[in-house]
mmCIF file of C-alpha atoms in Angstrom:
data_model
loop_
_atom_site.group_PDB
_atom_site.id
_atom_site.type_symbol
_atom_site.label_atom_id
_atom_site.label_comp_id
_atom_site.label_asym_id
_atom_site.label_seq_id
_atom_site.Cartn_x
_atom_site.Cartn_y
_atom_site.Cartn_z
ATOM 1 C CA MET A 253 -38.869 -46.537 82.854
ATOM 2 C CA GLN A 254 -39.039 -49.900 81.084
ATOM 3 C CA PRO A 255 -37.463 -50.238 77.634
ATOM 4 C CA PRO A 256 -39.771 -50.888 74.683
ATOM 5 C CA ARG A 257 -40.710 -54.540 74.294
ATOM 6 C CA VAL A 258 -39.705 -54.646 70.622
ATOM 7 C CA SER A 259 -36.919 -52.915 68.716
ATOM 8 C CA ILE A 260 -36.105 -53.403 65.050
ATOM 9 C CA GLN A 261 -32.814 -51.666 64.382
ATOM 10 C CA THR A 262 -29.642 -51.571 62.327
ATOM 11 C CA GLU A 263 -27.360 -50.857 65.277
ATOM 12 C CA ASP A 264 -25.851 -53.528 67.514
ATOM 13 C CA PHE A 265 -27.043 -54.075 71.093
ATOM 14 C CA ASP A 266 -25.379 -54.722 74.444
ATOM 15 C CA LEU A 267 -26.915 -57.714 76.218
ATOM 16 C CA SER A 268 -25.875 -56.586 79.701
ATOM 17 C CA VAL A 269 -27.392 -53.126 79.193
ATOM 18 C CA GLU A 270 -30.635 -54.620 77.861
ATOM 19 C CA VAL A 271 -30.991 -57.122 80.716
ATOM 20 C CA ALA A 272 -30.263 -54.456 83.338
ATOM 21 C CA ALA A 273 -32.964 -52.216 81.843
ATOM 22 C CA LEU A 274 -35.458 -55.099 81.723
ATOM 23 C CA ARG A 275 -34.852 -55.970 85.407
ATOM 24 C CA ARG A 276 -34.664 -52.382 86.680
ATOM 25 C CA GLY A 277 -37.193 -51.619 89.393
ATOM 26 C CA ASP A 278 -38.726 -55.107 89.542
ATOM 27 C CA ALA A 279 -37.765 -56.823 92.798
ATOM 28 C CA GLY A 280 -39.987 -59.787 91.859
ATOM 29 C CA VAL A 281 -37.571 -60.946 89.175
ATOM 30 C CA GLY A 282 -35.945 -64.199 90.236
ATOM 31 C CA ALA A 283 -34.771 -65.344 86.815
ATOM 32 C CA VAL A 284 -33.679 -63.937 83.487
ATOM 33 C CA ALA A 285 -33.379 -66.117 80.396
ATOM 34 C CA THR A 286 -31.775 -64.766 77.250
ATOM 35 C CA PHE A 287 -31.019 -65.883 73.747
ATOM 36 C CA VAL A 288 -28.642 -64.107 71.385
ATOM 37 C CA GLY A 289 -28.391 -65.248 67.789
ATOM 38 C CA THR A 290 -25.409 -64.423 65.622
ATOM 39 C CA VAL A 291 -24.723 -64.510 61.897
ATOM 40 C CA ARG A 292 -22.978 -67.724 60.899
ATOM 41 C CA ASP A 293 -20.332 -67.896 58.167
ATOM 42 C CA ARG A 294 -21.951 -71.039 56.726
ATOM 43 C CA SER A 295 -25.385 -72.268 55.773
ATOM 44 C CA ASP A 296 -26.747 -75.495 54.362
ATOM 45 C CA CYS A 297 -25.678 -74.245 50.930
ATOM 46 C CA GLY A 298 -22.064 -73.303 51.753
ATOM 47 C CA GLY A 299 -20.128 -70.243 52.870
ATOM 48 C CA VAL A 300 -21.840 -66.979 53.797
ATOM 49 C CA SER A 301 -19.987 -63.665 53.568
ATOM 50 C CA ARG A 302 -22.910 -61.456 54.685
ATOM 51 C CA MET A 303 -26.566 -61.683 55.696
ATOM 52 C CA GLU A 304 -29.095 -59.081 54.625
ATOM 53 C CA LEU A 305 -32.366 -58.709 56.519
ATOM 54 C CA GLU A 306 -35.448 -56.798 55.495
ATOM 55 C CA HIS A 307 -38.725 -56.243 57.309
ATOM 56 C CA TYR A 308 -42.036 -54.497 56.821
ATOM 57 C CA PRO A 309 -41.955 -51.527 59.252
ATOM 58 C CA GLY A 310 -44.948 -51.408 61.550
ATOM 59 C CA MET A 311 -46.250 -54.838 60.606
ATOM 60 C CA THR A 312 -43.138 -56.588 61.933
ATOM 61 C CA GLU A 313 -43.260 -54.771 65.273
ATOM 62 C CA ARG A 314 -47.004 -55.473 65.690
ATOM 63 C CA SER A 315 -46.446 -59.145 64.918
ATOM 64 C CA ILE A 316 -43.713 -59.439 67.544
ATOM 65 C CA GLU A 317 -45.768 -57.489 70.111
ATOM 66 C CA ALA A 318 -48.568 -60.036 69.604
ATOM 67 C CA MET A 319 -46.063 -62.859 70.184
ATOM 68 C CA ILE A 320 -45.047 -61.286 73.493
ATOM 69 C CA ASP A 321 -48.712 -60.885 74.492
ATOM 70 C CA THR A 322 -49.224 -64.597 73.797
ATOM 71 C CA ALA A 323 -46.136 -65.470 75.869
ATOM 72 C CA HIS A 324 -47.604 -63.512 78.795
ATOM 73 C CA GLU A 325 -50.804 -65.564 78.487
ATOM 74 C CA ARG A 326 -48.977 -68.912 78.300
ATOM 75 C CA PHE A 327 -46.219 -68.383 80.864
ATOM 76 C CA ASP A 328 -45.830 -66.715 84.246
ATOM 77 C CA ILE A 329 -43.400 -64.034 83.081
ATOM 78 C CA ARG A 330 -42.871 -60.497 84.267
ATOM 79 C CA ALA A 331 -41.374 -58.883 81.149
ATOM 80 C CA ALA A 332 -39.933 -59.651 77.736
ATOM 81 C CA ARG A 333 -37.742 -57.764 75.290
ATOM 82 C CA ILE A 334 -36.910 -58.630 71.684
ATOM 83 C CA ILE A 335 -34.361 -56.861 69.525
ATOM 84 C CA HIS A 336 -33.944 -57.865 65.902
ATOM 85 C CA ARG A 337 -31.437 -56.257 63.612
ATOM 86 C CA VAL A 338 -31.990 -55.519 59.934
ATOM 87 C CA GLY A 339 -29.714 -54.400 57.112
ATOM 88 C CA LEU A 340 -26.366 -55.899 56.117
ATOM 89 C CA LEU A 341 -24.665 -58.001 58.802
ATOM 90 C CA GLU A 342 -21.314 -59.769 58.808
ATOM 91 C CA PRO A 343 -20.566 -63.237 60.238
ATOM 92 C CA GLN A 344 -20.270 -63.218 64.052
ATOM 93 C CA GLU A 345 -22.399 -60.074 64.390
ATOM 94 C CA GLN A 346 -25.385 -60.247 66.722
ATOM 95 C CA ILE A 347 -28.671 -60.515 64.868
ATOM 96 C CA VAL A 348 -31.372 -61.136 67.499
ATOM 97 C CA MET A 349 -31.907 -60.993 71.249
ATOM 98 C CA VAL A 350 -34.765 -62.420 73.280
ATOM 99 C CA ALA A 351 -34.797 -61.687 77.018
ATOM 100 C CA VAL A 352 -37.472 -62.793 79.487
ATOM 101 C CA THR A 353 -37.851 -62.156 83.206
ATOM 102 C CA SER A 354 -39.876 -64.261 85.617
ATOM 103 C CA ALA A 355 -40.027 -65.112 89.271
ATOM 104 C CA HIS A 356 -38.804 -68.625 88.444
ATOM 105 C CA ARG A 357 -36.261 -70.037 85.995
ATOM 106 C CA ALA A 358 -38.446 -72.685 84.333
ATOM 107 C CA GLN A 359 -40.994 -70.110 83.171
ATOM 108 C CA ALA A 360 -38.243 -67.778 81.951
ATOM 109 C CA PHE A 361 -36.499 -70.554 79.986
ATOM 110 C CA GLU A 362 -39.714 -71.853 78.445
ATOM 111 C CA ALA A 363 -40.992 -68.425 77.477
ATOM 112 C CA CYS A 364 -37.633 -67.498 75.951
ATOM 113 C CA GLN A 365 -37.588 -70.669 73.848
ATOM 114 C CA TYR A 366 -41.229 -70.185 72.861
ATOM 115 C CA LEU A 367 -40.588 -66.615 71.741
ATOM 116 C CA MET A 368 -37.495 -67.605 69.764
ATOM 117 C CA ASP A 369 -39.300 -70.496 68.049
ATOM 118 C CA TYR A 370 -42.252 -68.243 67.263
ATOM 119 C CA LEU A 371 -40.013 -65.390 66.109
ATOM 120 C CA LYS A 372 -38.023 -67.677 63.802
ATOM 121 C CA THR A 373 -41.108 -68.856 61.932
ATOM 122 C CA GLN A 374 -43.823 -66.226 62.270
ATOM 123 C CA ALA A 375 -42.164 -62.800 62.290
ATOM 124 C CA PRO A 376 -42.195 -61.061 58.904
ATOM 125 C CA PHE A 377 -38.484 -60.868 58.120
ATOM 126 C CA TRP A 378 -36.822 -61.680 54.830
ATOM 127 C CA LYS A 379 -33.238 -62.940 54.886
ATOM 128 C CA LYS A 380 -30.789 -62.979 52.017
ATOM 129 C CA GLU A 381 -27.442 -64.765 52.233
ATOM 130 C CA HIS A 382 -24.522 -63.381 50.263
ATOM 131 C CA THR A 383 -22.206 -66.190 49.167
ATOM 132 C CA PRO A 384 -19.268 -66.560 46.762
ATOM 133 C CA GLU A 385 -21.806 -67.887 44.226
ATOM 134 C CA GLY A 386 -24.094 -64.853 44.632
ATOM 135 C CA ALA A 387 -27.012 -63.816 46.820
ATOM 136 C CA ARG A 388 -30.023 -66.003 47.605
ATOM 137 C CA TRP A 389 -33.148 -65.574 49.714
ATOM 138 C CA VAL A 390 -33.333 -67.967 52.677
ATOM 139 C CA ASP A 391 -36.316 -70.318 52.626
ATOM 140 C CA ALA A 392 -38.256 -71.377 55.701
ATOM 141 C CA ARG A 393 -37.005 -74.647 57.182
ATOM 142 C CA VAL A 394 -39.016 -77.720 58.128
ATOM 143 C CA CYS A 395 -37.130 -78.021 61.453
ATOM 144 C CA ASP A 396 -38.293 -74.517 62.444
ATOM 145 C CA ASP A 397 -41.927 -75.439 61.725
ATOM 146 C CA GLU A 398 -41.382 -78.638 63.745
ATOM 147 C CA ALA A 399 -40.127 -76.599 66.718
ATOM 148 C CA LEU A 400 -43.451 -74.749 66.831
ATOM 149 C CA LYS A 401 -45.317 -78.036 67.155
ATOM 150 C CA LEU A 402 -43.832 -78.352 70.655
ATOM 151 C CA TRP A 403 -46.021 -75.376 71.561
ATOM 152 C CA GLY A 404 -49.143 -76.698 69.822
ATOM 153 C CA ILE A 405 -48.737 -74.331 66.860
ATOM 154 C CA VAL A 406 -48.960 -75.652 63.320
ATOM 155 C CA ALA A 407 -47.033 -73.642 60.719
ATOM 156 C CA GLY A 408 -46.616 -74.502 57.090
ATOM 157 C CA ASN A 409 -43.910 -72.022 56.194
ATOM 158 C CA ALA A 410 -41.389 -74.532 54.848
ATOM 159 C CA ALA A 411 -41.754 -76.291 51.547
ATOM 160 C CA SER A 412 -42.135 -80.037 52.009
#
């Protein structure tokens, strides 16, 4: 049985377990590309002691499912899995995983990057950084909107 394509959760994940489950029973898989993002201890505004993530249950999962559907249309991939954590996270903790299987590496790499770029800008998550100066919500960044342009997607999330 294949794992769900999208999981929003507070608990950590094990990359090797997730990749094994994604590949299980599919002899056509010739490549697996993964991305794991972690909480940094710094941001553009200084030190970060914790990151807090919120989402809108149901809407967030549907949004990410639609992203995966689009990736299947754009790339020759066999499967994809996205895990995104929410709640309070400490520096160095895993925050997000994108895993993609394909018959060939180029399609797996491209689809993984596409999903991560899309996820970073379009998924309904709200991030708050906790710093020595207090907590602040993280704004969308121009460089993330620029990354989507590589895929022909125009996003105006970041303030100019």
